[in-house]
Structures are given as structure tokens and as C-alpha cells.
PDB file of C-alpha atoms and ligand atoms in Angstrom:
ATOM      1  CA  MET O 926     372.200  37.614 251.793  1.00 56.00           C
ATOM      2  CA  GLN O 927     371.128  40.744 250.576  1.00 64.00           C
ATOM      3  CA  ASP O 928     373.268  43.713 251.418  1.00 61.00           C
ATOM      4  CA  ARG O 929     370.797  45.251 253.498  1.00 63.00           C
ATOM      5  CA  LYS O 930     370.005  42.827 255.074  1.00 66.00           C
ATOM      6  CA  ARG O 931     373.844  42.209 255.398  1.00 66.00           C
ATOM      7  CA  ALA O 932     374.499  45.920 256.685  1.00 63.00           C
ATOM      8  CA  ASP O 933     371.609  45.284 258.807  1.00 84.00           C
ATOM      9  CA  TYR O 934     372.649  41.806 260.690  1.00 88.00           C
ATOM     10  CA  TYR O 935     376.108  43.156 260.900  1.00 91.00           C
ATOM     11  CA  ALA O 936     374.882  46.605 263.020  1.00 90.00           C
ATOM     12  CA  MET O 937     372.684  44.400 265.606  1.00 93.00           C
ATOM     13  CA  GLU O 938     376.092  41.643 265.648  1.00 94.00           C
ATOM     14  CA  ALA O 939     378.154  43.990 266.627  1.00 94.00           C
ATOM     15  CA  ARG O 940     375.786  46.178 268.924  1.00 94.00           C
ATOM     16  CA  ARG O 941     375.086  42.183 270.063  1.00 95.00           C
ATOM     17  CA  LEU O 942     378.470  41.389 271.714  1.00 95.00           C
ATOM     18  CA  GLY O 943     379.493  45.163 272.011  1.00 94.00           C
ATOM     19  CA  TYR O 944     381.714  46.379 269.784  1.00 95.00           C
ATOM     20  CA  PRO O 945     380.686  50.257 268.930  1.00 94.00           C
ATOM     21  CA  SER O 946     380.925  50.242 265.462  1.00 91.00           C
ATOM     22  CA  ARG O 947     379.491  47.075 262.717  1.00 92.00           C
ATOM     23  CA  SER O 948     383.521  48.403 261.083  1.00 95.00           C
ATOM     24  CA  VAL O 949     384.519  45.136 263.427  1.00 97.00           C
ATOM     25  CA  PHE O 950     383.535  42.393 261.164  1.00 97.00           C
ATOM     26  CA  LYS O 951     385.921  43.629 258.800  1.00 97.00           C
ATOM     27  CA  LEU O 952     389.112  43.570 260.601  1.00 98.00           C
ATOM     28  CA  GLN O 953     387.725  40.183 262.027  1.00 98.00           C
ATOM     29  CA  GLU O 954     387.800  38.603 258.772  1.00 97.00           C
ATOM     30  CA  ILE O 955     391.174  40.038 258.056  1.00 98.00           C
ATOM     31  CA  GLN O 956     392.343  38.616 260.808  1.00 98.00           C
ATOM     32  CA  ARG O 957     390.678  35.556 261.585  1.00 98.00           C
ATOM     33  CA  LYS O 958     392.101  34.991 256.811  1.00 97.00           C
ATOM     34  CA  TRP O 959     395.889  36.304 257.576  1.00 97.00           C
ATOM     35  CA  LYS O 960     397.003  36.518 261.558  1.00 98.00           C
ATOM     36  CA  LEU O 961     398.445  39.823 260.840  1.00 98.00           C
ATOM     37  CA  LEU O 962     397.538  41.469 264.516  1.00 98.00           C
ATOM     38  CA  LYS O 963     401.091  41.248 266.104  1.00 98.00           C
ATOM     39  CA  GLU O 964     402.464  43.746 269.432  1.00 97.00           C
ATOM     40  CA  PRO O 965     402.252  46.630 270.036  1.00 98.00           C
ATOM     41  CA  ILE O 966     399.790  47.636 267.648  1.00 98.00           C
ATOM     42  CA  LEU O 967     399.179  51.210 266.322  1.00 98.00           C
ATOM     43  CA  ASP O 968     395.412  51.445 265.294  1.00 98.00           C
ATOM     44  CA  VAL O 969     395.144  55.138 262.909  1.00 98.00           C
ATOM     45  CA  GLY O 970     390.967  56.798 262.263  1.00 98.00           C
ATOM     46  CA  ALA O 971     390.804  54.495 265.986  1.00 98.00           C
ATOM     47  CA  ALA O 972     386.761  56.521 266.869  1.00 97.00           C
ATOM     48  CA  PRO O 973     385.048  54.905 267.929  1.00 97.00           C
ATOM     49  CA  GLY O 974     386.739  52.244 269.057  1.00 97.00           C
ATOM     50  CA  GLY O 975     385.210  48.969 266.993  1.00 97.00           C
ATOM     51  CA  TRP O 976     389.447  47.899 266.128  1.00 98.00           C
ATOM     52  CA  THR O 977     390.749  48.323 269.140  1.00 97.00           C
ATOM     53  CA  LEU O 978     388.201  46.757 271.319  1.00 96.00           C
ATOM     54  CA  PHE O 979     388.556  43.628 269.614  1.00 97.00           C
ATOM     55  CA  VAL O 980     392.198  43.615 268.804  1.00 97.00           C
ATOM     56  CA  LEU O 981     391.934  43.352 273.157  1.00 96.00           C
ATOM     57  CA  ARG O 982     389.888  40.662 272.722  1.00 95.00           C
ATOM     58  CA  THR O 983     391.957  39.153 270.332  1.00 97.00           C
ATOM     59  CA  LEU O 984     395.428  39.196 271.724  1.00 96.00           C
ATOM     60  CA  GLY O 985     394.404  40.041 276.007  1.00 94.00           C
ATOM     61  CA  LEU O 986     393.531  42.541 278.327  1.00 92.00           C
ATOM     62  CA  GLY O 987     397.405  43.694 278.146  1.00 93.00           C
ATOM     63  CA  THR O 988     398.141  44.634 274.953  1.00 96.00           C
ATOM     64  CA  ARG O 989     400.231  47.545 274.347  1.00 97.00           C
ATOM     65  CA  ILE O 990     397.931  49.825 271.666  1.00 98.00           C
ATOM     66  CA  VAL O 991     398.600  53.310 270.516  1.00 98.00           C
ATOM     67  CA  ALA O 992     395.378  54.894 268.480  1.00 98.00           C
ATOM     68  CA  ILE O 993     394.784  58.240 267.057  1.00 98.00           C
ATOM     69  CA  ASP O 994     391.568  59.353 266.288  1.00 98.00           C
ATOM     70  CA  LEU O 995     390.009  62.958 265.462  1.00 98.00           C
ATOM     71  CA  GLU O 996     386.735  61.635 266.947  1.00 98.00           C
ATOM     72  CA  ASN O 997     386.590  61.013 271.095  1.00 97.00           C
ATOM     73  CA  LEU O 998     387.271  56.868 271.528  1.00 96.00           C
ATOM     74  CA  ASP O 999     383.662  55.452 273.036  1.00 94.00           C
ATOM     75  CA  VAL O1000     384.837  52.064 274.496  1.00 91.00           C
ATOM     76  CA  LYS O1001     385.448  51.046 277.887  1.00 86.00           C
ATOM     77  CA  THR O1002     387.421  49.178 278.778  1.00 83.00           C
ATOM     78  CA  PRO O1003     388.460  47.376 282.389  1.00 81.00           C
ATOM     79  CA  PRO O1004     391.835  49.545 284.490  1.00 83.00           C
ATOM     80  CA  GLY O1005     395.150  48.714 283.605  1.00 83.00           C
ATOM     81  CA  CYS O1006     394.840  48.146 279.630  1.00 89.00           C
ATOM     82  CA  LYS O1007     397.900  49.175 278.554  1.00 93.00           C
ATOM     83  CA  ILE O1008     395.789  51.524 275.481  1.00 96.00           C
ATOM     84  CA  SER O1009     397.983  54.936 275.031  1.00 96.00           C
ATOM     85  CA  PHE O1010     395.424  57.571 273.358  1.00 97.00           C
ATOM     86  CA  LEU O1011     395.195  60.724 271.323  1.00 98.00           C
ATOM     87  CA  LYS O1012     392.375  62.776 269.749  1.00 98.00           C
ATOM     88  CA  GLY O1013     394.413  64.253 267.167  1.00 98.00           C
ATOM     89  CA  ASP O1014     395.324  64.629 263.371  1.00 98.00           C
ATOM     90  CA  VAL O1015     397.046  61.803 261.677  1.00 97.00           C
ATOM     91  CA  PHE O1016     398.926  64.878 259.439  1.00 97.00           C
ATOM     92  CA  SER O1017     399.941  67.198 262.704  1.00 98.00           C
ATOM     93  CA  GLN O1018     402.916  67.191 263.997  1.00 98.00           C
ATOM     94  CA  GLU O1019     401.803  66.722 267.612  1.00 98.00           C
ATOM     95  CA  GLY O1020     399.899  63.783 266.318  1.00 98.00           C
ATOM     96  CA  MET O1021     403.147  62.118 263.676  1.00 97.00           C
ATOM     97  CA  GLU O1022     405.546  62.643 267.540  1.00 98.00           C
ATOM     98  CA  PHE O1023     403.371  60.397 269.494  1.00 98.00           C
ATOM     99  CA  VAL O1024     402.923  57.872 267.320  1.00 98.00           C
ATOM    100  CA  LYS O1025     406.627  57.880 267.229  1.00 98.00           C
ATOM    101  CA  GLN O1026     406.807  57.553 270.720  1.00 97.00           C
ATOM    102  CA  GLY O1027     404.961  53.796 271.154  1.00 96.00           C
ATOM    103  CA  GLY O1028     406.361  52.770 268.141  1.00 96.00           C
ATOM    104  CA  PRO O1029     407.981  50.360 266.196  1.00 98.00           C
ATOM    105  CA  TYR O1030     404.719  49.114 266.697  1.00 98.00           C
ATOM    106  CA  GLY O1031     404.580  45.008 265.348  1.00 98.00           C
ATOM    107  CA  CYS O1032     401.315  45.819 263.155  1.00 98.00           C
ATOM    108  CA  VAL O1033     399.688  49.643 262.490  1.00 98.00           C
ATOM    109  CA  LEU O1034     395.683  49.285 261.490  1.00 98.00           C
ATOM    110  CA  SER O1035     393.888  52.116 259.745  1.00 98.00           C
ATOM    111  CA  ASP O1036     390.135  52.003 259.288  1.00 97.00           C
ATOM    112  CA  ALA O1037     391.011  56.363 258.724  1.00 97.00           C
ATOM    113  CA  ALA O1038     388.540  57.913 256.077  1.00 92.00           C
ATOM    114  CA  PRO O1039     387.478  61.067 254.984  1.00 89.00           C
ATOM    115  CA  ALA O1040     384.769  63.008 255.648  1.00 89.00           C
ATOM    116  CA  THR O1041     383.068  61.587 252.336  1.00 84.00           C
ATOM    117  CA  THR O1042     381.004  64.651 250.072  1.00 89.00           C
ATOM    118  CA  GLY O1043     379.117  61.684 247.344  1.00 85.00           C
ATOM    119  CA  ASN O1044     382.199  63.086 245.037  1.00 87.00           C
ATOM    120  CA  ARG O1045     383.440  60.071 244.288  1.00 82.00           C
ATOM    121  CA  VAL O1046     386.869  62.529 243.170  1.00 84.00           C
ATOM    122  CA  VAL O1047     387.078  64.379 246.046  1.00 86.00           C
ATOM    123  CA  ASP O1048     386.493  61.309 248.285  1.00 83.00           C
ATOM    124  CA  THR O1049     389.213  59.375 246.565  1.00 84.00           C
ATOM    125  CA  SER O1050     391.694  61.822 246.056  1.00 85.00           C
ATOM    126  CA  ARG O1051     391.291  62.874 249.737  1.00 87.00           C
ATOM    127  CA  SER O1052     391.612  59.166 250.900  1.00 88.00           C
ATOM    128  CA  TYR O1053     394.949  58.588 248.899  1.00 91.00           C
ATOM    129  CA  ASN O1054     396.148  61.883 250.828  1.00 92.00           C
ATOM    130  CA  LEU O1055     395.568  59.826 253.961  1.00 95.00           C
ATOM    131  CA  VAL O1056     396.487  56.866 252.657  1.00 95.00           C
ATOM    132  CA  LEU O1057     400.333  57.728 251.564  1.00 95.00           C
ATOM    133  CA  GLN O1058     400.406  59.700 254.964  1.00 97.00           C
ATOM    134  CA  ILE O1059     400.091  56.558 256.872  1.00 97.00           C
ATOM    135  CA  ILE O1060     402.098  54.841 254.521  1.00 97.00           C
ATOM    136  CA  SER O1061     404.767  56.942 255.524  1.00 97.00           C
ATOM    137  CA  ILE O1062     403.883  56.585 259.456  1.00 98.00           C
ATOM    138  CA  ALA O1063     404.060  52.649 258.667  1.00 98.00           C
ATOM    139  CA  GLU O1064     407.695  53.301 256.799  1.00 97.00           C
ATOM    140  CA  MET O1065     409.295  54.984 260.004  1.00 97.00           C
ATOM    141  CA  ASN O1066     407.311  53.261 262.635  1.00 98.00           C
ATOM    142  CA  LEU O1067     406.074  49.305 261.899  1.00 98.00           C
ATOM    143  CA  ALA O1068     409.120  46.903 263.063  1.00 98.00           C
ATOM    144  CA  VAL O1069     411.250  44.756 260.547  1.00 98.00           C
ATOM    145  CA  GLY O1070     408.450  41.559 259.239  1.00 98.00           C
ATOM    146  CA  GLY O1071     405.673  44.573 261.007  1.00 98.00           C
ATOM    147  CA  ASN O1072     402.511  44.441 259.195  1.00 98.00           C
ATOM    148  CA  LEU O1073     399.977  47.116 257.350  1.00 98.00           C
ATOM    149  CA  VAL O1074     396.198  46.795 257.532  1.00 98.00           C
ATOM    150  CA  LEU O1075     395.167  49.975 255.341  1.00 97.00           C
ATOM    151  CA  LYS O1076     391.775  51.174 254.148  1.00 95.00           C
ATOM    152  CA  LEU O1077     391.116  53.040 250.908  1.00 92.00           C
ATOM    153  CA  PHE O1078     388.596  54.099 249.029  1.00 87.00           C
ATOM    154  CA  GLN O1079     389.664  52.312 245.600  1.00 84.00           C
ATOM    155  CA  GLY O1080     389.479  54.875 242.730  1.00 78.00           C
ATOM    156  CA  GLY O1081     392.365  56.129 240.087  1.00 66.00           C
ATOM    157  CA  ASP O1082     395.524  55.742 242.468  1.00 81.00           C
ATOM    158  CA  ALA O1083     394.845  52.559 243.845  1.00 83.00           C
ATOM    159  CA  GLY O1084     397.212  50.589 241.589  1.00 88.00           C
ATOM    160  CA  LYS O1085     399.325  53.791 242.669  1.00 90.00           C
ATOM    161  CA  VAL O1086     399.771  52.028 246.263  1.00 93.00           C
ATOM    162  CA  ARG O1087     400.369  48.727 245.539  1.00 94.00           C
ATOM    163  CA  GLU O1088     403.208  49.669 244.221  1.00 94.00           C
ATOM    164  CA  ARG O1089     404.330  52.251 246.711  1.00 95.00           C
ATOM    165  CA  MET O1090     403.329  48.883 249.278  1.00 96.00           C
ATOM    166  CA  GLU O1091     404.803  45.952 247.062  1.00 97.00           C
ATOM    167  CA  MET O1092     408.237  48.363 247.903  1.00 97.00           C
ATOM    168  CA  ILE O1093     408.037  48.151 251.311  1.00 97.00           C
ATOM    169  CA  PHE O1094     406.360  44.993 252.522  1.00 98.00           C
ATOM    170  CA  GLY O1095     407.121  41.291 251.517  1.00 98.00           C
ATOM    171  CA  ARG O1096     403.236  40.455 250.442  1.00 98.00           C
ATOM    172  CA  VAL O1097     400.576  42.593 249.851  1.00 97.00           C
ATOM    173  CA  LYS O1098     396.987  41.803 248.969  1.00 96.00           C
ATOM    174  CA  LEU O1099     393.949  44.044 248.077  1.00 95.00           C
ATOM    175  CA  PHE O1100     390.477  42.612 250.056  1.00 95.00           C
ATOM    176  CA  LYS O1101     386.981  43.617 250.231  1.00 95.00           C
ATOM    177  CA  PRO O1102     385.140  42.252 253.467  1.00 95.00           C
ATOM    178  CA  ARG O1103     382.311  40.609 253.380  1.00 93.00           C
ATOM    179  CA  ALA O1104     381.135  43.265 256.142  1.00 91.00           C
ATOM    180  CA  VAL O1105     381.774  46.296 252.975  1.00 91.00           C
ATOM    181  CA  ARG O1106     378.709  47.217 251.965  1.00 86.00           C
ATOM    182  CA  GLN O1107     378.476  46.619 248.124  1.00 83.00           C
ATOM    183  CA  ASN O1108     377.967  49.311 246.117  1.00 84.00           C
ATOM    184  CA  SER O1109     380.553  51.382 248.653  1.00 86.00           C
ATOM    185  CA  MET O1110     384.092  52.358 247.330  1.00 85.00           C
ATOM    186  CA  GLU O1111     386.250  50.784 250.705  1.00 91.00           C
ATOM    187  CA  VAL O1112     388.685  48.521 250.398  1.00 93.00           C
ATOM    188  CA  TYR O1113     391.200  46.938 252.246  1.00 96.00           C
ATOM    189  CA  ILE O1114     395.120  46.711 251.606  1.00 96.00           C
ATOM    190  CA  ILE O1115     397.402  44.630 253.260  1.00 98.00           C
ATOM    191  CA  GLY O1116     400.809  44.488 253.986  1.00 98.00           C
ATOM    192  CA  MET O1117     402.681  41.493 255.524  1.00 98.00           C
ATOM    193  CA  GLY O1118     406.420  41.597 256.605  1.00 98.00           C
ATOM    194  CA  HIS O1119     407.802  45.165 256.328  1.00 98.00           C
ATOM    195  CA  ARG O1120     410.856  45.108 254.754  1.00 96.00           C
ATOM    196  CA  PRO O1121     412.419  48.782 255.585  1.00 83.00           C
TER     197      PRO O1121
HETATM  198  C1  LIG H1514     385.142  54.033 260.096  1.00 92.41           C
HETATM  199  S1  LIG H1514     386.181  55.158 261.429  1.00 92.41           S
HETATM  200  C2  LIG H1514     386.945  53.947 261.568  1.00 92.41           C
HETATM  201  C3  LIG H1514     386.045  52.942 262.884  1.00 92.41           C
HETATM  202  C4  LIG H1514     386.755  51.907 264.065  1.00 92.41           C
HETATM  203  N1  LIG H1514     387.776  51.537 262.712  1.00 92.41           N
HETATM  204  C5  LIG H1514     385.886  51.084 264.398  1.00 92.41           C
HETATM  205  O1  LIG H1514     386.052  50.158 264.308  1.00 92.41           O
HETATM  206  O2  LIG H1514     385.599  51.670 265.868  1.00 92.41           O
HETATM  207  C6  LIG H1514     386.875  56.208 260.248  1.00 92.41           C
HETATM  208  C7  LIG H1514     387.876  57.152 261.220  1.00 92.41           C
HETATM  209  O3  LIG H1514     388.949  57.777 260.692  1.00 92.41           O
HETATM  210  C8  LIG H1514     388.979  58.896 261.656  1.00 92.41           C
HETATM  211  N2  LIG H1514     389.898  59.839 260.825  1.00 92.41           N
HETATM  212  C9  LIG H1514     389.999  60.353 259.586  1.00 92.41           C
HETATM  213  N3  LIG H1514     390.834  61.368 259.060  1.00 92.41           N
HETATM  214  C10 LIG H1514     391.968  61.184 260.368  1.00 92.41           C
HETATM  215  C11 LIG H1514     393.210  62.090 259.901  1.00 92.41           C
HETATM  216  N4  LIG H1514     393.421  63.233 259.816  1.00 92.41           N
HETATM  217  N5  LIG H1514     393.449  61.932 262.156  1.00 92.41           N
HETATM  218  C12 LIG H1514     393.130  60.922 262.776  1.00 92.41           C
HETATM  219  N6  LIG H1514     392.103  60.322 262.487  1.00 92.41           N
HETATM  220  C13 LIG H1514     390.985  60.646 261.224  1.00 92.41           C
HETATM  221  C14 LIG H1514     387.757  59.820 261.688  1.00 92.41           C
HETATM  222  O4  LIG H1514     387.697  60.878 262.926  1.00 92.41           O
HETATM  223  C15 LIG H1514     386.938  58.260 262.124  1.00 92.41           C
HETATM  224  O5  LIG H1514     386.500  58.070 263.170  1.00 92.41           O
END
């Protein structure tokens, strides 16, 4: 399918299924392939909430999820759901403490991305800093055997990220889901089987 048509298709499908963003299809493809979701879940860069809702629909409405983002979630969840959300920054002390309280996690998800400037060097370096922060968070808060799904912008530092991940996970894969636009720098690095 042509890239543009495919993008429209995913946006329409997301709307039809009640998801606030098309990002959900990236996680859906990753989950179909590797079955990585394990409770409790930490969802970093969760807004507007597509991945959070996908986790609830996949693992069940009672799944414990801790979510953090600079922006608010925009999903309606049924009463009784065990979602704790902080509108905050993963680099802040408050953010780090909030995340720690809900752990250790079976799976850490991060679709977090810095606001892009269009300057490839600036964007990849911001993404790299965010990715390093999230790897540190995963290292401190993942249970033994836990998994990490992490978005990064491909660039000079992707190799270094992979090396770091290989030190703390049994298996590491780089994956570009079909729902990612062809011209996007976005890719996912997946760590399976955390070994502290
Ligand atoms: C592509 S969106 C995530 C989409 C989400 N997975 C979904 O399915 O709806 C990326 C998010 O990362 C968040 N983000 C970027 N930097 C962050 C930071 N330092 N701390 C927390 N969230 C951050 C942004 O606010 C943005 O909402």
C-alpha cells in the first residue's frame, strides 16, 4: 500500500476502534509478534493514551498500569481500572519517584518522543537523551525477565543504544512496524528478558 494511503488507513482504523492515536497499531504489531506485555505495565510518553487503552483491551480491564506524560491522557476508561497517571516529565525527580512506586514492572513501554524541530541532528540527539533516560528507568524498575519496548529515532547513536540494551536483556531486536511512515526516522528497539 502507498505510504500516504496506509497512514490514512491507520488513522481511520484507530478512530473506528475508539483509539485516540494511530500509534496503537505499532504496539499491536509488536505484541502479535513477541507477546511482550506482562503486568504491571509502565507506559512512558502515554498521551493521548492509545497504548494504554490497547494494554487494557489486551490484558484485561483490571491490568495495573502506571502512565506518565507531559500531556494529559485523552481516553475514557471504565470505573475500577487500575491506572495511575502523572502529568509530568520522566527527567524530573517527581516523575522518577512516581514511576518507582508502581514497580517492579513486567513490561516498560515507551513511545515517548521529543517535539521534533525538523533538524535531523537536533531531533536524533534529543531522542537519544530521552532513550538513555528510559533505559535507566527500565534498568532500575523492571522485574527480572521483564521486557522493554522503546521508540528511538534512527541515527548515529542507534548502535550505542543497542549495545547498552544487549548488556541488560537476553535478546534485543530492532523493529520498524508497518504503521510507521516509510520516511520516518522512527524505529523501535525491543529488549526481552531483563537480566539485571
Ligand atoms: C507519540 S506520543 C505517544 C503516543 C501514545 N503512545 C499513544 O498511543 O497515544 C509521544 C509522547 O511522548 C511525550 N513525551 C515526550 N517527552 C517526554 C518526557 N520527557 N516525559 C514524559 N513524556 C514525554 C509527549 O508529550 C507525547 O505525548
